[in-house]
Amino acid sequence: MHNATATLKYQLKSLEKIPVKIWDDPKAGSLHLARSIALAIRQKQQDGEKIVLGLATGSSPIQVYAELVRLHKEEGLSFRNVVSFNLDEYYPMQPEAQQSYVHFMKEYLFDHVDIDPKNIHIPDGAVPMDDVEAYCERYEKMIDDHGGIDIQLLGIGRTGHIGFNEPGSWEDSKTRLVRLDGITRRDAVKDFNREEEVPYRAITMGIGSIMKARSIYLMAWGSHKAQILNEAVEGPITPSVPATFLQKHPNVKVYADIAACEELTRIKTPWLVGMCNWNEDLVCKAVVWLSLKTGKPILKLTDEDYSENQLSDLTIEYDDAYNINIRIFNRLQHTITGWPGGKPNADDSHRPERAKPAKKRVIIFSPHPDDDVISMGGTFLRLVEQGHDVHVAYQTSGNIAVHDHDAMRFMEFVQEYAAATGIANDTLSTVYQKVMDSLAQKQTKENDIDEVRKIKGFIRRGEARAGARFCGLPDDHIHFLDMPFYETGRTRKKPIGEDDVRIIMELMEKVKPHQIYAAGDLADPHGTHRVCLDAIFGAFRQLQERAWMKDCWLWLYRGAWHEWSVDEIEMAVPISPKQLERKRKAIFMHQSQKDKPPFPGSDDREFWQRAEQRNRETARLYRSLGLAEYEAMEAFRRWKF
Ligand code: F6R
């Protein structure tokens, strides 16, 4: 089965045992994949044949489905000859439930194309337990009876699962009932409100069923997939990482964005797999790697360190280690500044920011109401203290991440205050009753009614205002944008729309900033941060002709997930112990997010703990490279269009 020659050729450039096509962003890869599928559908149509597609759910294929829908609506692509088999379904699960994969497939694909409903197959999560085994056998047989799957789409879970074949799945497993891994269940919480609601089991096609497909595309978007993707394509074949079985398939391709490929050897340490085209950024990456690997500060690295670690190319190009060391040391040294808005009256030729104008207009965009203080609270405080004209803009209401009991508490407060002061009226009482009834009767899986969402949004507004005021902003510099894409009342959001971009543009036009700070989670393919960033990129594109735009610099901070790697950092702002304490206080203003907010993700630490550990870690890394020792540091990268 194994296509040894193809793999061998590929290995000359990398350690990957599956061909990986790297895309700049998930959209580019998804469009290409959708078009390949469309081509195959049309080809079969021409031959008067049916095509059998194996389909996946989850965030990975969403943009592929969106493009297929567009091709159907705008370019006449018909799905009449398509037969589909979905990989899996939670168990137990009613097909009409919002969390079911039936619902997912209808929402993203089937309701918008002309596929014959008879041709759609999705494992039935409502089959009685006694029948499950026989049902799974029938599902498997149905695939075979249709001649097997022509094209199989896959995502990869953080456990390395494909379908719901969790670690321990055997190579020739067939469609069956399985138990979900703890990590998979935690990742699914975003669709279920509470962890207890996530089913413990699922029906899934087996590894053997997947391997029978004639061609397979595995998608991986975002840096949260980087580690497991590396194991899947470079690691040994093992049931502990079920996706590694794909290495045995003769016709499988990985489509991944650059963020998901960060851990592949040819991206992370390309000098280990072949000749490099050295540029300043790559040299910096190599030197930082070498310093951390050898445990030596940069200025102590020797020619031997370079040659023993496959970096002798560099010492030849730069004459000797000393020249490279000093060059990269200086580069990193120049990223450090206590003056994020630029240092007035100073020579700025080696500083990250311009000295002029001394007083800059600044907008800090915060996707959720607390990202500003969590991710750049220290820099926020400094910018205000150093006299810049700082605005903060909260891009979304953040209303889904507030507990029901908090909404109840605030509604009761309003009602009791109004009653006690004699200003209660019928309208208020009606709203009060409606909110209290709805919260009391709410099933865990239901969306909040509009009134409750409003209250939750106001709770977060109040907290954001308190945080921004704590950082020294006047109220007219605090903006709530309530971007519409976010307002679905559930974790799944709408795609970005023109209104979202327009709102950002209007604020930029009004402030005409010299500096913009934004959450640069390029790695987060579909989440709120990515959409918020796309809206800012969209605004930059549309405003590019404005005269003030030539002075507008965009600095990206990283959101809750992870920090820039040291070689990527272009501005590192030190934080003293006292400033770190103040930053913590600003984060504490977000009371609804304290302890354990709804949807905390897989990280048990509170936000202030994550922020402090991350900022301390950046300082520790700088120190171990031989630079100055600070308590903590916030890091930024400049985005140049
Ligand atoms: C979905 C499925 C899963 C997902 C995987 C990745 O039908 O079988 O294997 O593909 O969990 O999920 P996302 O794409 O949400 O990261």
XYZ file of C-alpha atoms and ligand atoms in Angstrom:
657
model
C 0.000 0.000 0.000
C 2.848 2.335 0.898
C 4.073 4.589 -1.862
C 7.703 4.349 -0.882
C 9.222 6.261 -3.789
C 7.030 9.279 -3.396
C 7.642 9.370 0.317
C 11.368 8.979 -0.069
C 11.573 11.853 -2.524
C 9.658 13.972 -0.126
C 11.929 13.089 2.755
C 14.845 14.692 0.992
C 13.406 18.080 1.920
C 11.774 17.247 5.207
C 11.161 14.557 7.765
C 7.500 14.334 6.763
C 6.180 10.913 5.872
C 2.974 12.360 4.438
C 3.059 15.149 1.847
C 2.152 18.418 3.539
C 0.971 21.390 1.527
C 1.476 24.566 3.516
C -0.873 27.508 2.955
C -0.486 31.091 4.093
C -3.850 30.936 5.801
C -6.741 28.509 6.293
C -8.882 30.275 3.727
C -6.436 29.815 0.863
C -6.073 26.104 1.641
C -9.800 25.602 2.090
C -10.639 27.271 -1.233
C -8.155 25.108 -3.052
C -9.465 21.963 -1.409
C -13.089 22.863 -2.184
C -12.159 23.441 -5.809
C -10.412 20.064 -6.025
C -13.556 18.420 -4.685
C -15.711 20.377 -7.141
C -13.487 19.249 -9.991
C -13.873 15.620 -8.949
C -17.660 16.006 -8.669
C -17.837 17.504 -12.170
C -15.538 14.860 -13.606
C -17.816 12.108 -12.293
C -20.848 13.991 -13.616
C -19.335 14.001 -17.075
C -18.875 10.258 -16.834
C -22.455 9.847 -15.591
C -21.236 8.456 -12.276
C -21.852 9.073 -8.625
C -19.084 10.304 -6.330
C -18.839 9.204 -2.699
C -17.555 11.828 -0.271
C -16.492 11.088 3.297
C -17.258 14.195 5.329
C -16.036 15.583 8.621
C -17.462 18.123 11.042
C -15.661 20.457 13.459
C -14.003 23.763 12.707
C -11.543 22.419 10.112
C -13.880 21.896 7.126
C -16.155 24.924 7.637
C -14.483 27.107 5.013
C -14.344 24.216 2.569
C -18.104 23.790 2.910
C -18.626 27.542 2.575
C -16.751 27.533 -0.727
C -18.672 24.475 -1.981
C -21.916 26.299 -1.190
C -20.649 29.345 -3.073
C -19.660 27.205 -6.033
C -23.158 25.728 -6.027
C -24.911 29.093 -5.792
C -22.691 31.132 -8.064
C -21.034 28.690 -10.412
C -23.712 26.051 -10.878
C -21.928 23.182 -9.131
C -24.538 20.461 -8.642
C -24.486 17.865 -5.875
C -27.077 15.578 -7.502
C -24.458 12.898 -8.094
C -22.949 13.169 -4.600
C -23.358 10.450 -2.001
C -22.014 11.386 1.405
C -20.971 9.487 4.501
C -20.122 11.403 7.626
C -17.360 10.176 9.834
C -19.077 10.309 13.171
C -21.790 11.448 15.534
C -21.973 11.860 19.295
C -23.780 9.121 21.196
C -26.389 9.459 22.466
C -27.545 12.390 20.330
C -30.897 13.292 18.838
C -30.453 14.299 15.186
C -32.441 17.502 15.666
C -30.348 18.683 18.653
C -28.281 21.809 18.028
C -25.051 19.984 18.907
C -25.669 17.038 16.575
C -23.503 16.567 13.535
C -26.722 16.277 11.538
C -27.489 19.844 12.542
C -23.932 20.907 11.756
C -23.963 19.390 8.276
C -27.315 20.960 7.440
C -26.218 24.357 8.675
C -22.924 24.425 6.806
C -23.626 22.382 3.688
C -26.685 20.263 3.054
C -29.350 22.978 3.486
C -27.630 25.108 0.869
C -26.917 22.649 -1.952
C -28.984 20.321 -4.118
C -27.807 17.015 -2.673
C -30.533 14.367 -2.633
C -31.383 13.759 1.069
C -31.513 10.015 0.285
C -27.793 10.181 -0.469
C -26.824 11.671 2.891
C -25.550 9.286 5.552
C -24.606 10.345 9.062
C -24.206 7.847 11.917
C -27.415 7.843 13.947
C -26.789 8.899 17.527
C -30.320 7.920 18.515
C -30.049 4.180 17.780
C -30.924 2.177 20.911
C -27.853 0.782 22.655
C -28.891 -2.811 21.875
C -28.892 -2.100 18.159
C -25.706 -0.078 17.944
C -23.430 -2.932 16.959
C -25.662 -4.142 14.137
C -26.240 -0.537 13.057
C -22.496 0.086 12.793
C -22.064 -3.037 10.675
C -24.806 -1.811 8.359
C -23.157 1.634 8.083
C -19.852 0.054 7.133
C -21.544 -2.198 4.591
C -23.453 0.707 3.084
C -20.150 2.462 2.352
C -18.848 -0.678 0.656
C -22.095 -1.142 -1.277
C -21.669 2.357 -2.708
C -18.253 1.336 -3.990
C -16.236 2.908 -1.144
C -15.286 6.508 -0.482
C -13.664 8.489 -3.297
C -12.556 11.503 -1.272
C -12.319 11.519 2.504
C -12.037 14.788 4.434
C -10.463 14.666 7.868
C -9.624 17.027 10.681
C -7.212 16.055 13.423
C -8.022 16.265 17.130
C -5.484 17.356 19.708
C -5.303 13.713 20.816
C -4.294 12.732 17.287
C -7.722 11.293 16.593
C -9.177 11.062 13.113
C -12.913 10.639 13.129
C -13.395 9.805 16.781
C -10.708 7.146 16.725
C -8.995 8.088 19.941
C -5.515 6.943 21.068
C -5.493 3.170 21.374
C -7.633 2.623 18.269
C -6.399 -0.258 16.194
C -5.427 -0.070 12.572
C -8.205 -2.135 11.027
C -10.994 -0.838 13.277
C -14.405 -0.480 11.660
C -17.425 1.717 12.379
C -18.212 1.300 16.074
C -19.223 2.874 19.350
C -16.259 4.490 21.138
C -15.489 6.421 24.303
C -14.291 9.992 23.838
C -10.973 11.073 25.278
C -11.048 13.645 28.104
C -9.218 16.199 25.928
C -11.719 15.731 23.096
C -14.618 16.229 25.498
C -13.031 19.382 26.848
C -12.520 20.711 23.325
C -16.212 20.042 22.663
C -17.407 22.097 25.644
C -17.623 25.181 23.428
C -20.611 23.581 21.687
C -22.331 22.279 24.791
C -22.194 25.030 27.408
C -21.022 22.699 30.169
C -18.584 19.808 30.292
C -21.158 17.523 31.906
C -23.342 17.954 28.830
C -20.746 16.598 26.407
C -21.554 12.965 25.556
C -19.051 10.375 26.708
C -19.347 8.335 23.553
C -19.634 8.567 19.804
C -20.216 6.358 16.797
C -17.301 6.687 14.431
C -16.011 5.161 11.241
C -12.889 3.170 12.117
C -9.292 3.682 11.037
C -9.758 0.715 8.690
C -12.888 2.311 7.192
C -11.032 5.579 6.619
C -7.978 3.854 5.121
C -10.187 2.255 2.463
C -10.908 5.675 0.941
C -9.256 6.216 -2.442
C -7.931 9.641 -1.512
C -7.714 11.469 1.796
C -7.239 15.121 2.732
C -6.303 15.878 6.311
C -6.799 19.523 7.279
C -5.005 21.253 10.146
C -5.427 24.962 10.751
C -3.944 26.941 13.620
C -1.046 26.612 16.024
C -3.083 24.557 18.492
C -2.674 21.752 15.930
C 1.083 22.211 15.444
C 2.302 19.710 18.020
C -0.027 16.895 17.040
C 0.424 17.507 13.318
C 4.147 17.103 13.758
C 3.640 13.800 15.576
C 1.179 12.656 12.911
C 3.438 13.286 9.928
C 6.960 12.923 11.335
C 6.467 10.516 14.226
C 6.538 6.718 14.274
C 3.321 4.905 13.384
C 1.557 4.143 16.645
C -1.985 3.607 17.957
C -1.195 6.319 20.531
C -1.478 8.837 17.684
C -4.118 7.291 15.414
C -3.477 9.805 12.618
C -0.022 8.253 12.130
C -1.720 5.280 10.438
C -2.328 7.634 7.513
C 1.403 7.364 6.762
C 0.535 3.976 5.252
C -2.060 5.356 2.855
C -0.944 5.689 -0.773
C -2.919 8.816 -1.549
C -3.141 11.158 1.400
C -2.308 14.848 1.563
C -2.168 17.200 4.493
C -3.470 20.720 3.925
C -2.253 22.971 6.706
C -1.607 26.632 7.332
C 1.763 27.926 8.387
C 0.673 28.147 12.035
C -0.190 24.435 12.152
C 3.204 23.660 10.589
C 5.238 25.570 13.183
C 6.531 22.349 14.722
C 7.499 20.595 11.481
C 11.252 20.204 11.305
C 11.524 21.963 7.955
C 9.807 25.037 9.460
C 11.058 24.968 13.028
C 14.677 24.021 12.405
C 15.125 23.880 8.616
C 18.930 23.778 8.980
C 18.521 20.236 10.324
C 17.038 18.956 7.058
C 18.950 20.716 4.320
C 20.427 23.884 2.887
C 18.794 27.135 3.935
C 18.340 30.438 2.185
C 19.606 32.487 5.084
C 18.061 35.841 5.793
C 18.227 37.941 8.935
C 15.017 36.451 10.410
C 16.144 32.887 9.860
C 19.586 33.602 11.305
C 17.907 35.037 14.382
C 15.682 31.963 14.688
C 18.720 29.670 14.417
C 20.797 31.606 16.956
C 17.972 31.735 19.502
C 17.447 27.988 19.005
C 21.166 27.284 19.404
C 21.442 29.394 22.517
C 18.465 27.710 24.164
C 19.595 24.263 23.044
C 23.121 24.620 24.379
C 21.984 26.537 27.456
C 24.543 29.267 26.671
C 23.888 33.007 26.371
C 24.192 34.175 22.758
C 27.474 36.006 23.282
C 29.118 32.842 24.580
C 28.290 30.657 21.557
C 31.423 29.323 19.838
C 32.267 28.176 16.317
C 32.128 24.618 17.682
C 28.581 25.134 18.976
C 27.560 26.187 15.486
C 29.296 23.351 13.665
C 28.168 20.658 16.099
C 24.570 21.706 15.535
C 24.460 21.772 11.749
C 24.913 25.527 11.579
C 28.434 25.693 10.175
C 26.956 27.360 7.051
C 26.402 30.399 9.201
C 29.912 30.659 10.599
C 31.259 30.376 7.070
C 28.946 33.117 5.803
C 29.647 35.515 8.678
C 33.347 34.604 9.159
C 32.974 33.505 12.727
C 30.603 32.971 15.611
C 31.402 36.303 17.229
C 30.053 38.292 14.265
C 26.766 36.385 14.223
C 26.423 36.512 17.986
C 26.865 40.241 18.269
C 24.556 40.913 15.361
C 21.679 38.864 16.782
C 22.331 40.015 20.336
C 21.982 43.634 19.175
C 18.862 42.845 17.217
C 17.204 41.373 20.300
C 18.548 44.137 22.518
C 16.875 46.699 20.250
C 13.465 45.090 20.702
C 13.454 46.030 24.402
C 11.868 49.346 25.249
C 10.117 50.884 28.195
C 8.656 53.437 25.771
C 6.058 51.547 23.707
C 4.797 54.817 22.223
C 8.339 55.891 21.296
C 10.847 57.793 23.446
C 10.532 61.569 22.960
C 13.708 63.414 21.950
C 15.711 60.218 21.660
C 17.580 58.768 18.709
C 15.044 56.247 17.438
C 17.139 54.603 14.727
C 17.405 51.417 16.816
C 14.148 51.639 18.704
C 10.994 49.713 17.851
C 8.850 52.884 17.771
C 9.287 56.386 16.349
C 10.161 59.247 18.674
C 7.784 61.603 16.856
C 5.133 62.665 17.424
C 5.951 62.581 21.108
C 2.293 62.323 21.943
C 0.675 59.649 19.805
C -2.937 58.822 19.181
C -3.411 55.141 19.991
C -6.232 52.625 19.639
C -6.055 49.374 21.573
C -8.456 46.880 20.014
C -9.587 44.171 22.401
C -11.567 41.257 20.881
C -13.245 40.385 24.191
C -13.734 42.910 26.986
C -10.691 41.704 28.919
C -8.046 40.924 26.287
C -6.595 44.420 26.562
C -5.553 44.082 30.185
C -4.761 40.358 30.052
C -2.522 40.560 27.019
C -1.055 44.046 27.234
C -2.117 45.554 30.576
C 1.453 46.622 31.405
C 1.904 48.376 28.058
C -1.572 49.937 28.318
C -0.629 51.464 31.686
C 2.692 52.730 30.345
C 1.143 54.319 27.246
C -1.296 56.280 29.396
C 1.363 57.250 31.942
C 3.656 58.446 29.169
C 0.983 60.889 28.027
C -0.318 59.328 24.821
C -3.882 59.848 23.723
C -5.071 56.273 24.230
C -8.437 54.883 23.171
C -9.597 51.358 23.859
C -12.165 49.609 21.669
C -13.910 46.439 22.828
C -14.748 44.637 19.645
C -17.373 42.186 20.880
C -19.813 42.173 23.755
C -18.390 38.934 25.190
C -21.908 38.187 26.396
C -21.835 34.418 26.084
C -19.090 34.097 28.664
C -21.132 35.220 31.668
C -22.720 32.785 34.116
C -26.508 32.783 34.444
C -26.277 33.420 38.195
C -24.446 36.689 37.512
C -27.184 37.805 35.107
C -29.788 36.965 37.743
C -27.933 38.889 40.405
C -27.744 42.048 38.315
C -31.380 41.841 37.205
C -32.461 41.459 40.828
C -30.312 44.410 41.767
C -32.016 46.630 39.186
C -35.476 45.498 40.220
C -34.832 45.843 43.949
C -33.202 49.228 43.543
C -36.093 50.450 41.420
C -38.656 49.125 43.909
C -36.820 50.583 46.907
C -36.526 54.026 45.338
C -40.057 54.027 43.982
C -39.015 54.191 40.358
C -40.145 50.687 39.447
C -42.638 50.588 36.600
C -44.604 47.967 34.693
C -42.116 47.708 31.846
C -39.249 47.023 34.188
C -41.268 44.467 36.150
C -42.243 42.665 32.944
C -38.638 42.467 31.805
C -37.572 41.365 35.270
C -40.124 38.554 35.279
C -39.237 37.483 31.763
C -35.526 37.332 32.550
C -35.985 35.483 35.831
C -38.400 32.970 34.270
C -36.180 32.356 31.319
C -33.104 31.780 33.472
C -34.990 29.541 35.887
C -36.379 27.400 33.085
C -33.340 27.453 30.870
C -32.138 24.051 29.770
C -28.392 23.968 29.693
C -28.226 23.647 25.917
C -30.543 26.565 25.153
C -29.459 29.955 23.887
C -30.197 32.933 26.103
C -33.118 35.173 25.219
C -32.207 38.656 23.954
C -32.869 40.357 27.282
C -30.486 38.003 29.097
C -27.799 38.479 26.473
C -28.110 42.223 26.901
C -27.690 41.960 30.658
C -24.677 39.712 30.255
C -23.194 42.144 27.745
C -23.735 45.044 30.160
C -22.025 43.116 32.938
C -18.961 42.770 30.767
C -19.180 46.402 29.691
C -19.122 47.508 33.305
C -16.067 45.383 33.969
C -14.252 46.613 30.864
C -14.998 50.196 31.800
C -13.623 49.592 35.295
C -10.466 48.036 33.825
C -9.913 50.878 31.349
C -10.599 53.543 33.991
C -8.107 51.790 36.249
C -5.564 52.147 33.452
C -6.310 55.873 33.427
C -8.696 56.351 30.487
C -11.494 58.924 30.482
C -14.909 57.500 29.569
C -15.033 59.150 26.146
C -11.958 57.125 25.165
C -13.665 53.810 25.929
C -15.567 52.385 22.947
C -17.905 49.408 22.753
C -18.169 48.213 19.185
C -20.497 45.195 19.616
C -19.439 43.722 16.292
C -22.452 41.938 14.772
C -20.688 38.700 13.754
C -20.442 37.778 17.438
C -24.119 38.160 18.290
C -25.420 34.638 17.716
C -25.977 33.847 21.385
C -23.825 30.735 21.061
C -20.204 29.820 20.568
C -20.546 29.325 16.836
C -20.314 32.760 15.274
C -21.413 34.285 11.979
C -18.780 34.902 9.307
C -17.318 38.375 9.142
C -19.566 40.897 7.361
C -19.251 44.386 5.886
C -20.807 45.901 9.004
C -18.048 44.443 11.154
C -15.365 46.100 9.038
C -17.277 49.371 8.776
C -17.477 49.734 12.560
C -13.695 49.418 12.818
C -13.163 51.855 9.953
C -15.393 54.472 11.547
C -13.409 54.461 14.758
C -10.107 54.593 12.894
C -11.348 57.521 10.801
C -12.397 59.334 13.942
C -9.186 58.817 15.926
C -6.663 58.740 13.048
C -4.249 56.739 15.189
C -0.470 56.602 14.946
C -0.490 53.263 16.677
C -2.987 50.432 16.713
C -2.664 47.444 18.990
C -4.637 44.343 18.042
C -4.848 40.698 19.037
C -2.718 38.971 16.440
C -3.966 35.450 16.793
C -3.293 34.558 13.213
C -3.284 31.003 14.428
C -6.850 30.928 15.650
C -8.624 29.905 12.440
C -12.283 30.487 13.191
C -12.416 31.924 16.641
C -13.442 35.370 17.680
C -9.890 36.717 17.751
C -9.227 35.800 14.150
C -12.443 37.436 12.929
C -11.677 40.540 14.979
C -8.241 40.706 13.369
C -9.637 40.120 9.884
C -11.966 43.078 10.409
C -8.957 45.259 11.280
C -7.048 44.016 8.239
C -10.145 44.764 6.140
C -10.303 48.300 7.540
C -6.593 48.843 6.823
C -7.101 47.756 3.229
C -10.071 50.027 2.694
C -8.486 53.040 4.360
C -5.044 52.659 2.830
C -5.340 55.776 0.644
C -6.008 58.110 3.575
C -3.096 60.475 4.260
C -2.989 59.727 7.993
C -2.676 56.014 7.292
C 0.944 56.323 6.238
C 1.780 57.123 9.864
C -0.394 54.374 11.299
C 1.540 51.374 12.643
C -0.124 48.130 13.627
C 1.299 46.227 16.606
C 0.022 42.719 17.250
C -0.147 41.175 20.688
C -0.954 37.537 21.232
C -4.187 36.543 22.928
C -4.819 33.913 25.544
C -3.130 30.980 23.798
C 0.564 31.550 23.461
C 3.266 34.177 23.046
C 5.306 35.113 20.008
C 8.519 33.161 19.812
C 11.547 35.287 20.751
C 12.800 35.584 17.178
C 9.420 36.966 16.092
C 9.234 39.662 18.760
C 9.826 43.213 17.506
C 8.949 45.088 20.678
C 9.376 43.733 24.206
C 8.051 45.968 26.947
C 9.513 45.255 30.400
C 7.185 45.173 33.377
C 8.448 45.860 36.899
C 7.129 43.898 39.903
C 4.953 46.867 40.848
C 3.578 47.265 37.335
C 2.785 43.566 37.260
C 0.737 44.010 40.417
C -1.185 46.868 38.817
C -1.788 44.807 35.720
C -3.200 42.081 37.943
C -5.588 44.574 39.527
C -6.810 45.666 36.097
C -7.522 42.016 35.247
C -9.345 41.594 38.577
C -11.874 44.204 37.437
C -13.300 41.447 35.254
C -15.168 39.767 38.044
C -17.413 37.615 35.860
C -14.279 35.970 34.456
C -12.693 35.240 37.842
C -12.208 31.726 39.188
C -13.875 29.819 36.395
C -15.735 31.593 33.612
C -17.996 29.668 31.244
C -15.873 28.040 28.472
C -12.534 28.259 30.289
C -10.848 25.977 27.734
C -8.379 23.294 28.707
C -6.218 25.579 30.857
C -7.164 25.443 34.539
C -5.290 28.619 35.462
C -7.138 31.880 35.943
C -6.494 34.594 33.352
C -4.253 36.694 35.618
C -2.162 33.600 36.338
C -1.818 32.751 32.660
C -0.865 36.341 31.872
C 1.749 36.586 34.610
C 3.323 33.233 33.892
C 3.520 34.060 30.223
C 5.042 37.511 30.781
C 7.540 36.081 33.270
C 8.473 33.346 30.826
C 9.265 35.919 28.117
C 11.526 37.751 30.558
C 13.185 34.460 31.526
C 13.850 33.641 27.864
C 15.468 37.027 27.233
C 17.593 36.524 30.323
C 18.725 33.057 29.291
C 19.802 34.473 25.926
C 22.071 36.785 27.876
C 20.004 39.967 27.818
C 18.936 42.037 30.814
C 16.908 40.487 33.604
C 13.380 41.857 34.069
C 10.456 40.707 36.196
C 8.192 40.215 33.184
C 7.726 41.358 29.585
C 4.889 41.900 27.119
C 5.703 41.184 23.509
C 4.536 42.604 20.193
C 5.136 42.117 16.526
C 4.643 44.813 13.934
C 2.379 43.963 11.015
C 3.502 45.577 7.787
C 1.101 45.656 4.875
C -15.280 15.490 13.141
C -14.243 14.562 13.550
C -13.070 14.983 14.356
C -12.548 16.379 14.016
C -11.354 16.725 14.923
C -10.859 18.124 14.677
O -16.236 14.863 12.327
O -14.350 13.420 13.261
O -12.039 14.049 14.163
O -12.173 16.419 12.683
O -11.746 16.623 16.256
O -11.823 19.045 15.069
P -11.701 20.586 14.639
O -11.778 20.588 13.156
O -12.903 21.231 15.255
O -10.425 21.069 15.169
